[in-house]
């Protein structure tokens, strides 16, 4: 019985881990923006309140922050700020991606 239990418990825990990853992927939205400088794909992970995107060949992951208007994600260096179908990306208070318009917005 102990051998069966020792085999079954790790399998059960592994299954739970895969299930949680699956659920998290299902709750992640990929948004496509067209900016003045280049296209931008942002992945929003709603349960974790995170936004991530690739900029300068580096994956940037930002936490949702306080915003008076729209939605703002930051890590202290980068800021992704969206309102409606528009977004802007800042790096240390300088705009690096401007006039980003959401492609194929859900209405």
Coordinates of N, CA and C in Angstrom, one line a residue:
X1 N 0.8 -1.2 0.0 CA 0.0 0.0 0.0 C 0.9 1.3 0.0
X2 N 2.0 1.2 0.8 CA 2.8 2.4 0.8 C 3.5 2.7 -0.5
X3 N 3.9 1.6 -1.2 CA 4.5 1.7 -2.5 C 3.5 2.4 -3.5
X4 N 2.3 1.9 -3.5 CA 1.3 2.5 -4.3 C 1.0 4.0 -4.0
X5 N 1.0 4.3 -2.8 CA 0.8 5.7 -2.3 C 2.0 6.5 -2.7
X6 N 3.2 6.0 -2.6 CA 4.4 6.7 -2.9 C 4.5 7.0 -4.5
X7 N 3.9 6.1 -5.2 CA 3.9 6.3 -6.7 C 2.7 7.2 -7.1
X8 N 1.6 7.1 -6.5 CA 0.4 7.9 -6.9 C 0.5 9.3 -6.5
X9 N 1.0 9.7 -5.3 CA 1.0 11.1 -4.8 C 1.8 12.0 -5.8
X10 N 3.1 11.6 -6.2 CA 3.8 12.4 -7.1 C 3.1 12.6 -8.4
X11 N 2.5 11.5 -8.9 CA 1.7 11.7 -10.2 C 0.5 12.6 -10.0
X12 N -0.1 12.5 -8.9 CA -1.3 13.4 -8.7 C -0.8 14.9 -8.6
X13 N 0.3 15.1 -7.9 CA 0.8 16.5 -7.8 C 1.3 17.0 -9.2
X14 N 1.9 16.2 -10.0 CA 2.3 16.6 -11.3 C 1.1 16.9 -12.1
X15 N 0.0 16.1 -12.0 CA -1.2 16.4 -12.8 C -1.8 17.7 -12.4
X16 N -1.8 18.1 -11.1 CA -2.3 19.3 -10.6 C -1.5 20.5 -11.2
X17 N -0.2 20.3 -11.2 CA 0.7 21.4 -11.8 C 0.4 21.6 -13.2
X18 N 0.3 20.6 -14.0 CA -0.1 20.7 -15.4 C -1.5 21.3 -15.6
X19 N -2.4 21.0 -14.8 CA -3.7 21.5 -14.9 C -3.7 23.0 -14.6
X20 N -3.0 23.4 -13.5 CA -2.9 24.9 -13.2 C -2.2 25.7 -14.4
X21 N -1.2 25.1 -15.0 CA -0.6 25.8 -16.1 C -1.5 25.9 -17.3
X22 N -2.3 24.8 -17.5 CA -3.3 24.8 -18.6 C -4.4 25.9 -18.3
X23 N -4.9 26.0 -17.1 CA -5.9 27.0 -16.8 C -5.3 28.4 -16.9
X24 N -4.1 28.6 -16.5 CA -3.5 29.9 -16.6 C -3.3 30.3 -18.1
X25 N -2.9 29.4 -18.9 CA -2.8 29.7 -20.4 C -4.1 30.0 -21.0
X26 N -5.2 29.4 -20.5 CA -6.5 29.7 -21.0 C -7.0 31.1 -20.6
X27 N -6.4 31.6 -19.5 CA -6.8 32.9 -19.0 C -5.9 34.0 -19.4
X28 N -5.0 33.7 -20.4 CA -4.1 34.7 -21.0 C -4.5 35.1 -22.3
X29 N -4.6 36.4 -22.5 CA -5.1 37.0 -23.8 C -3.8 37.6 -24.5
X30 N -3.8 37.3 -25.8 CA -2.7 37.9 -26.7 C -3.3 39.0 -27.5
X31 N -2.8 40.2 -27.3 CA -3.3 41.4 -28.0 C -2.3 41.8 -29.0
X32 N -2.7 42.1 -30.2 CA -1.8 42.5 -31.3 C -2.0 44.0 -31.5
X33 N -0.9 44.8 -31.4 CA -1.0 46.2 -31.6 C -0.1 46.6 -32.8
X34 N -0.5 47.6 -33.5 CA 0.3 48.2 -34.5 C 0.7 49.6 -34.0
X35 N 2.0 49.8 -33.8 CA 2.5 51.0 -33.3 C 3.3 51.8 -34.4
X36 N 3.6 53.1 -34.1 CA 4.3 53.9 -35.1 C 5.7 53.2 -35.4
X37 N 6.3 52.7 -34.4 CA 7.7 52.2 -34.6 C 7.7 50.7 -35.1
X38 N 6.8 49.9 -34.6 CA 6.8 48.4 -35.0 C 5.6 47.8 -34.4
X39 N 5.2 46.6 -34.8 CA 4.1 45.8 -34.2 C 4.5 45.4 -32.8
X40 N 3.5 45.2 -32.0 CA 3.7 44.8 -30.6 C 2.7 43.7 -30.2
X41 N 3.1 42.6 -29.7 CA 2.2 41.6 -29.1 C 2.3 41.6 -27.6
X42 N 1.2 41.8 -27.0 CA 1.2 41.9 -25.5 C 0.3 40.7 -25.0
X43 N 0.9 39.9 -24.0 CA 0.1 38.9 -23.4 C -0.3 39.3 -22.0
X44 N -1.6 39.3 -21.8 CA -2.2 39.7 -20.5 C -2.6 38.5 -19.8
X45 N -2.0 38.3 -18.6 CA -2.3 37.2 -17.7 C -3.2 37.7 -16.6
X46 N -4.5 37.6 -16.8 CA -5.5 38.2 -15.9 C -5.4 37.7 -14.4
X47 N -5.3 36.4 -14.2 CA -5.2 35.9 -12.8 C -4.0 36.5 -12.1
X48 N -2.8 36.6 -12.8 CA -1.6 37.1 -12.1 C -1.5 38.7 -12.2
X49 N -2.4 39.3 -13.0 CA -2.4 40.7 -13.2 C -1.1 41.2 -13.8
X50 N -0.7 40.5 -14.8 CA 0.6 40.7 -15.5 C 0.4 41.0 -17.0
X51 N 1.3 41.8 -17.6 CA 1.4 41.9 -19.0 C 2.8 41.6 -19.4
X52 N 3.0 41.0 -20.5 CA 4.4 40.7 -21.0 C 4.4 40.9 -22.5
X53 N 5.6 41.3 -22.9 CA 5.9 41.5 -24.3 C 7.4 41.5 -24.5
X54 N 7.8 41.3 -25.8 CA 9.2 41.3 -26.1 C 9.6 42.7 -26.7
X55 N 10.6 43.3 -26.1 CA 11.1 44.6 -26.5 C 12.7 44.5 -26.5
X56 N 13.3 45.0 -27.5 CA 14.8 44.9 -27.7 C 15.3 43.4 -27.4
X57 N 14.6 42.5 -28.0 CA 14.9 41.0 -27.9 C 14.9 40.6 -26.4
X58 N 14.2 41.2 -25.5 CA 14.1 40.8 -24.1 C 12.7 40.7 -23.7
X59 N 12.3 39.6 -23.0 CA 10.9 39.5 -22.5 C 10.8 40.4 -21.3
X60 N 9.8 41.3 -21.4 CA 9.5 42.2 -20.3 C 8.2 41.7 -19.7
X61 N 8.2 41.5 -18.4 CA 7.0 41.2 -17.6 C 6.7 42.3 -16.6
X62 N 5.5 42.8 -16.7 CA 5.1 43.9 -15.9 C 3.9 43.5 -15.0
X63 N 3.8 44.1 -13.8 CA 2.7 43.9 -12.9 C 1.7 45.1 -13.0
X64 N 0.5 44.8 -12.9 CA -0.6 45.8 -13.0 C -0.3 46.8 -11.8
X65 N -0.4 48.1 -12.2 CA -0.2 49.2 -11.2 C -1.5 50.0 -11.1
X66 N -1.3 51.1 -10.4 CA -2.4 52.1 -10.2 C -2.5 53.0 -11.4
X67 N -3.7 53.2 -11.9 CA -4.0 54.1 -13.0 C -5.2 54.9 -12.8
X68 N -5.2 56.2 -13.0 CA -6.3 57.0 -12.9 C -7.3 56.8 -14.1
X69 N -6.7 56.4 -15.2 CA -7.5 56.2 -16.4 C -6.8 55.1 -17.3
X70 N -7.6 54.1 -17.7 CA -7.1 53.0 -18.5 C -6.5 52.0 -17.6
X71 N -5.6 51.2 -18.2 CA -4.9 50.1 -17.5 C -3.4 50.3 -17.6
X72 N -2.7 50.2 -16.5 CA -1.3 50.4 -16.4 C -0.5 49.3 -15.8
X73 N 0.6 48.8 -16.5 CA 1.4 47.7 -16.0 C 2.8 48.3 -16.0
X74 N 3.6 48.0 -14.9 CA 4.9 48.5 -14.8 C 5.9 47.6 -14.0
X75 N 7.2 47.8 -14.2 CA 8.2 47.1 -13.4 C 9.1 48.1 -12.8
X76 N 8.8 49.4 -12.9 CA 9.7 50.4 -12.4 C 10.6 51.0 -13.5
X77 N 10.8 50.3 -14.6 CA 11.5 50.8 -15.7 C 10.6 51.0 -16.9
X78 N 9.9 49.9 -17.2 CA 9.0 49.9 -18.4 C 7.6 50.2 -17.9
X79 N 6.8 50.8 -18.7 CA 5.3 51.0 -18.4 C 4.6 50.7 -19.7
X80 N 3.6 49.8 -19.6 CA 2.6 49.6 -20.7 C 1.3 50.2 -20.2
X81 N 0.8 51.2 -21.0 CA -0.4 51.9 -20.6 C -1.4 51.8 -21.7
X82 N -2.6 51.2 -21.4 CA -3.6 51.1 -22.5 C -4.9 51.7 -22.0
X83 N -5.6 52.3 -23.0 CA -6.9 52.9 -22.7 C -7.7 52.6 -24.0
X84 N -8.8 51.9 -23.8 CA -9.6 51.5 -25.0 C -8.8 50.7 -26.0
X85 N -8.7 51.1 -27.2 CA -8.0 50.4 -28.2 C -6.6 50.9 -28.5
X86 N -6.1 51.9 -27.6 CA -4.8 52.5 -27.8 C -3.9 52.1 -26.7
X87 N -2.6 52.2 -26.9 CA -1.6 51.9 -25.9 C -0.3 52.6 -26.2
X88 N 0.5 52.8 -25.1 CA 1.8 53.4 -25.2 C 2.8 52.6 -24.3
X89 N 4.0 52.5 -24.8 CA 5.0 51.9 -23.9 C 6.1 52.9 -23.6
X90 N 6.4 53.0 -22.3 CA 7.5 53.9 -21.9 C 8.6 53.1 -21.3
X91 N 9.8 53.7 -21.4 CA 11.0 53.2 -20.7 C 11.6 54.4 -20.0
X92 N 11.6 54.3 -18.7 CA 12.2 55.4 -17.9 C 11.6 56.8 -18.3
X93 N 10.3 56.8 -18.3 CA 9.5 58.1 -18.6 C 9.7 58.6 -20.1
X94 N 10.3 57.8 -20.9 CA 10.4 58.2 -22.4 C 9.6 57.2 -23.2
X95 N 8.8 57.8 -24.1 CA 8.0 56.9 -25.0 C 8.9 56.1 -25.9
X96 N 8.7 54.8 -25.9 CA 9.5 54.0 -26.9 C 8.6 53.4 -27.9
X97 N 7.3 53.2 -27.7 CA 6.4 52.7 -28.6 C 5.1 53.6 -28.5
X98 N 4.8 54.3 -29.6 CA 3.8 55.3 -29.5 C 2.6 55.0 -30.5
X99 N 1.5 55.6 -30.2 CA 0.3 55.4 -31.1 C 0.0 54.0 -31.4
X100 N 0.0 53.1 -30.4 CA -0.2 51.7 -30.7 C -1.7 51.5 -30.7
X101 N -2.2 50.9 -31.8 CA -3.6 50.7 -32.0 C -3.9 49.2 -32.0
X102 N -4.9 48.8 -31.2 CA -5.2 47.3 -31.2 C -5.8 46.9 -32.5
X103 N -5.3 45.8 -33.0 CA -5.8 45.2 -34.2 C -6.9 44.1 -33.9
X104 N -7.9 44.2 -34.7 CA -9.0 43.3 -34.5 C -9.6 43.3 -33.1
X105 N -10.0 44.5 -32.6 CA -10.5 44.6 -31.3 C -11.8 43.9 -31.1
X106 N -12.1 43.4 -29.9 CA -13.4 42.7 -29.7 C -14.4 43.8 -29.3
X107 N -15.5 43.8 -30.0 CA -16.5 44.8 -29.7 C -17.8 44.1 -29.2

